[in-house]
Amino acid sequence: GTDIKLSEEVKAAGGLAIIGTERHDSRRVDRQLRGRSGRQGDPGSSQFYVSLEDNLMRLFGSDRVAKVMDRMGLEEGEVIQHSMMTKSIERAQKKVEENNFGIRKRLLEYDDVMNAQRGVIYKRRKHALSGERIKLDIANILYDTCEDIVTTNKASSDFKNFEFEIISNFSITAPIDEEAFKEISENEIINQLYDELTAHYNEKITANAAMAFPVIKDVYERPGNTFERIVVPFTDDVKTLNVVTNLQKAYESEGKLLVQDFERNITLALIDEAWKTHLRKMDELKQSVQLAVHEQKDPLLIYKFEAFELFKAMINGLNKEVLSFLFKGSLPSQSDDQIQEARKRPTSQKNFRTSKDEVLNTDEMAMRNRNVGANAGGGERKKVETIVRERPKIGRNEKVVIRNVSTGETKTVKFKQAEPLINKREWVINN
């Protein structure tokens, strides 16, 4: 580098000498090495050695150079110094650089598609983090979802599915009947549905704030209270989200801040989960579209089209999932005993962490409930039961005789082939 200081003895000996054992694929690297031998006007020299077995020579022109050497009668290991060799190597390096540039350019074109999608997702995620535009974002996705539901079902004149989607996503009945659905226009249905859902959602969040405020008030006004932030669980009977909120601000806003934090938390958690799944699908798509070359089609065009369809489906699914939790989410019903027990064991804020992993799926909730039920039995230790096999251990390649339960048919197969049939309870092992 520039910090190499040559002493007078080194300068007298000829300066810094660079010896290259092969030529690099890029001319830039070779020139940087040469430049180090004569930095800041210091004396120096550089010498590169090339073998016909080097990658660069093997890919470009080694056969041609070998033929020239045979004609000239040169022996193996003899030194060749000629401008023709230097120019030939530089032409090979130029071809490699052009090929690498094409690869990087193609990769950038694929990345541009992801960058456009990433911009949309990160913008929504930023709004969820700051909370400044969360109300507007919820209103926008509510209108988009209404438009998607109405447009899809109006085109097929399927009122039953329209009614089903309203109930499953928002837990309310359709604001119009079947006759009105067929007679009035799409825009009128969209606006009517949007107004109805907006009014219902405002009532919902007001009720949630009113329900949570007595608990917040009790915790805040309790003597000796030292809590700065509290955790309040929300559930839609499928997933549970622990919402962290500022106790004093939630008390001063009469629970309204808690609802805002609930909107921010659920939006952020579901965006992250949907985006991770989408990234995996995009990686799979990028690999699969390369096969389009065999059909003489441009993989990039197919990738752009399919990526747009994937992103649109992801956004629609994300919108419905967010709205479904917002409309269905509420404080879990608890008895007074459970609330008192929770108060006796406050969560230590020092070691408290929140993450999107707190959104539990059905299996995780069931596992947690089983653990709670097992621990609620008091200090009595349960007897450890020994696991007993229902049938003797059978090797995967051992042949067994199985019998069809319904027809009585028997056949001999390997156990690895019989196992899926036995698990379906259609066949049994014939002892």
PDB file of N, CA and C in Angstrom, residues 370-404:
ATOM      1  N   ARG A 370     -51.276 -26.786  27.844  1.00  0.00           N
ATOM      2  CA  ARG A 370     -51.000 -28.066  28.486  1.00  0.00           C
ATOM      3  C   ARG A 370     -49.954 -27.915  29.590  1.00  0.00           C
ATOM      4  N   ASN A 371     -48.921 -27.086  29.307  1.00  0.00           N
ATOM      5  CA  ASN A 371     -47.883 -26.870  30.317  1.00  0.00           C
ATOM      6  C   ASN A 371     -48.442 -26.156  31.543  1.00  0.00           C
ATOM      7  N   VAL A 372     -49.324 -25.162  31.297  1.00  0.00           N
ATOM      8  CA  VAL A 372     -49.935 -24.434  32.414  1.00  0.00           C
ATOM      9  C   VAL A 372     -50.796 -25.368  33.240  1.00  0.00           C
ATOM     10  N   GLY A 373     -51.578 -26.227  32.556  1.00  0.00           N
ATOM     11  CA  GLY A 373     -52.433 -27.172  33.265  1.00  0.00           C
ATOM     12  C   GLY A 373     -51.631 -28.169  34.074  1.00  0.00           C
ATOM     13  N   ALA A 374     -50.482 -28.581  33.532  1.00  0.00           N
ATOM     14  CA  ALA A 374     -49.646 -29.541  34.252  1.00  0.00           C
ATOM     15  C   ALA A 374     -49.027 -28.923  35.496  1.00  0.00           C
ATOM     16  N   ASN A 375     -48.683 -27.612  35.399  1.00  0.00           N
ATOM     17  CA  ASN A 375     -48.055 -26.946  36.536  1.00  0.00           C
ATOM     18  C   ASN A 375     -49.066 -26.495  37.581  1.00  0.00           C
ATOM     19  N   ALA A 376     -50.365 -26.445  37.223  1.00  0.00           N
ATOM     20  CA  ALA A 376     -51.382 -25.944  38.149  1.00  0.00           C
ATOM     21  C   ALA A 376     -51.788 -26.984  39.179  1.00  0.00           C
ATOM     22  N   GLY A 377     -51.298 -28.197  39.071  1.00  0.00           N
ATOM     23  CA  GLY A 377     -51.712 -29.253  39.983  1.00  0.00           C
ATOM     24  C   GLY A 377     -51.033 -29.217  41.339  1.00  0.00           C
ATOM     25  N   GLY A 378     -50.212 -28.202  41.597  1.00  0.00           N
ATOM     26  CA  GLY A 378     -49.545 -28.103  42.894  1.00  0.00           C
ATOM     27  C   GLY A 378     -48.166 -28.708  42.852  1.00  0.00           C
ATOM     28  N   GLY A 379     -47.600 -28.926  44.016  1.00  0.00           N
ATOM     29  CA  GLY A 379     -46.227 -29.403  44.114  1.00  0.00           C
ATOM     30  C   GLY A 379     -46.092 -30.902  44.010  1.00  0.00           C
ATOM     31  N   GLU A 380     -47.197 -31.621  43.830  1.00  0.00           N
ATOM     32  CA  GLU A 380     -47.127 -33.078  43.785  1.00  0.00           C
ATOM     33  C   GLU A 380     -46.426 -33.530  42.519  1.00  0.00           C
ATOM     34  N   ARG A 381     -45.428 -34.357  42.639  1.00  0.00           N
ATOM     35  CA  ARG A 381     -44.678 -34.855  41.494  1.00  0.00           C
ATOM     36  C   ARG A 381     -45.399 -36.047  40.898  1.00  0.00           C
ATOM     37  N   LYS A 382     -45.502 -36.049  39.563  1.00  0.00           N
ATOM     38  CA  LYS A 382     -46.195 -37.129  38.877  1.00  0.00           C
ATOM     39  C   LYS A 382     -45.241 -38.283  38.620  1.00  0.00           C
ATOM     40  N   LYS A 383     -45.807 -39.464  38.628  1.00  0.00           N
ATOM     41  CA  LYS A 383     -45.028 -40.660  38.357  1.00  0.00           C
ATOM     42  C   LYS A 383     -44.672 -40.718  36.880  1.00  0.00           C
ATOM     43  N   VAL A 384     -43.417 -40.992  36.599  1.00  0.00           N
ATOM     44  CA  VAL A 384     -42.962 -41.078  35.209  1.00  0.00           C
ATOM     45  C   VAL A 384     -43.383 -42.421  34.635  1.00  0.00           C
ATOM     46  N   GLU A 385     -44.132 -42.370  33.538  1.00  0.00           N
ATOM     47  CA  GLU A 385     -44.621 -43.596  32.925  1.00  0.00           C
ATOM     48  C   GLU A 385     -43.616 -44.111  31.905  1.00  0.00           C
ATOM     49  N   THR A 386     -43.460 -45.421  31.862  1.00  0.00           N
ATOM     50  CA  THR A 386     -42.562 -46.047  30.898  1.00  0.00           C
ATOM     51  C   THR A 386     -43.291 -46.245  29.576  1.00  0.00           C
ATOM     52  N   ILE A 387     -42.645 -45.851  28.489  1.00  0.00           N
ATOM     53  CA  ILE A 387     -43.250 -45.995  27.166  1.00  0.00           C
ATOM     54  C   ILE A 387     -43.106 -47.444  26.726  1.00  0.00           C
ATOM     55  N   VAL A 388     -44.222 -48.049  26.357  1.00  0.00           N
ATOM     56  CA  VAL A 388     -44.234 -49.439  25.914  1.00  0.00           C
ATOM     57  C   VAL A 388     -44.632 -49.473  24.448  1.00  0.00           C
ATOM     58  N   ARG A 389     -43.850 -50.171  23.633  1.00  0.00           N
ATOM     59  CA  ARG A 389     -44.156 -50.271  22.207  1.00  0.00           C
ATOM     60  C   ARG A 389     -45.418 -51.107  21.998  1.00  0.00           C
ATOM     61  N   GLU A 390     -46.264 -50.628  21.065  1.00  0.00           N
ATOM     62  CA  GLU A 390     -47.462 -51.393  20.733  1.00  0.00           C
ATOM     63  C   GLU A 390     -47.115 -52.609  19.891  1.00  0.00           C
ATOM     64  N   ARG A 391     -46.052 -52.539  19.118  1.00  0.00           N
ATOM     65  CA  ARG A 391     -45.635 -53.676  18.300  1.00  0.00           C
ATOM     66  C   ARG A 391     -44.110 -53.739  18.333  1.00  0.00           C
ATOM     67  N   PRO A 392     -43.539 -54.920  18.087  1.00  0.00           N
ATOM     68  CA  PRO A 392     -42.070 -55.035  18.111  1.00  0.00           C
ATOM     69  C   PRO A 392     -41.429 -54.178  17.032  1.00  0.00           C
ATOM     70  N   LYS A 393     -40.181 -53.766  17.291  1.00  0.00           N
ATOM     71  CA  LYS A 393     -39.473 -52.930  16.331  1.00  0.00           C
ATOM     72  C   LYS A 393     -39.179 -53.727  15.062  1.00  0.00           C
ATOM     73  N   ILE A 394     -39.505 -53.122  13.925  1.00  0.00           N
ATOM     74  CA  ILE A 394     -39.335 -53.786  12.631  1.00  0.00           C
ATOM     75  C   ILE A 394     -38.415 -52.933  11.777  1.00  0.00           C
ATOM     76  N   GLY A 395     -37.426 -53.557  11.142  1.00  0.00           N
ATOM     77  CA  GLY A 395     -36.532 -52.832  10.242  1.00  0.00           C
ATOM     78  C   GLY A 395     -37.265 -52.344   9.008  1.00  0.00           C
ATOM     79  N   ARG A 396     -36.767 -51.257   8.433  1.00  0.00           N
ATOM     80  CA  ARG A 396     -37.464 -50.658   7.291  1.00  0.00           C
ATOM     81  C   ARG A 396     -37.493 -51.581   6.080  1.00  0.00           C
ATOM     82  N   ASN A 397     -36.463 -52.406   5.915  1.00  0.00           N
ATOM     83  CA  ASN A 397     -36.394 -53.281   4.744  1.00  0.00           C
ATOM     84  C   ASN A 397     -36.864 -54.709   5.035  1.00  0.00           C
ATOM     85  N   GLU A 398     -37.335 -54.949   6.249  1.00  0.00           N
ATOM     86  CA  GLU A 398     -37.871 -56.278   6.562  1.00  0.00           C
ATOM     87  C   GLU A 398     -39.233 -56.467   5.904  1.00  0.00           C
ATOM     88  N   LYS A 399     -39.475 -57.676   5.411  1.00  0.00           N
ATOM     89  CA  LYS A 399     -40.753 -57.973   4.766  1.00  0.00           C
ATOM     90  C   LYS A 399     -41.783 -58.375   5.824  1.00  0.00           C
ATOM     91  N   VAL A 400     -42.990 -57.826   5.675  1.00  0.00           N
ATOM     92  CA  VAL A 400     -44.082 -58.125   6.600  1.00  0.00           C
ATOM     93  C   VAL A 400     -45.324 -58.472   5.790  1.00  0.00           C
ATOM     94  N   VAL A 401     -46.242 -59.179   6.422  1.00  0.00           N
ATOM     95  CA  VAL A 401     -47.528 -59.524   5.804  1.00  0.00           C
ATOM     96  C   VAL A 401     -48.581 -58.581   6.365  1.00  0.00           C
ATOM     97  N   ILE A 402     -49.243 -57.840   5.474  1.00  0.00           N
ATOM     98  CA  ILE A 402     -50.276 -56.910   5.915  1.00  0.00           C
ATOM     99  C   ILE A 402     -51.620 -57.343   5.359  1.00  0.00           C
ATOM    100  N   ARG A 403     -52.677 -56.965   6.092  1.00  0.00           N
ATOM    101  CA  ARG A 403     -54.028 -57.367   5.710  1.00  0.00           C
ATOM    102  C   ARG A 403     -54.921 -56.145   5.630  1.00  0.00           C
ATOM    103  N   ASN A 404     -55.715 -56.056   4.551  1.00  0.00           N
ATOM    104  CA  ASN A 404     -56.665 -54.958   4.377  1.00  0.00           C
ATOM    105  C   ASN A 404     -57.827 -55.141   5.339  1.00  0.00           C
TER     106      ASN A 404
END
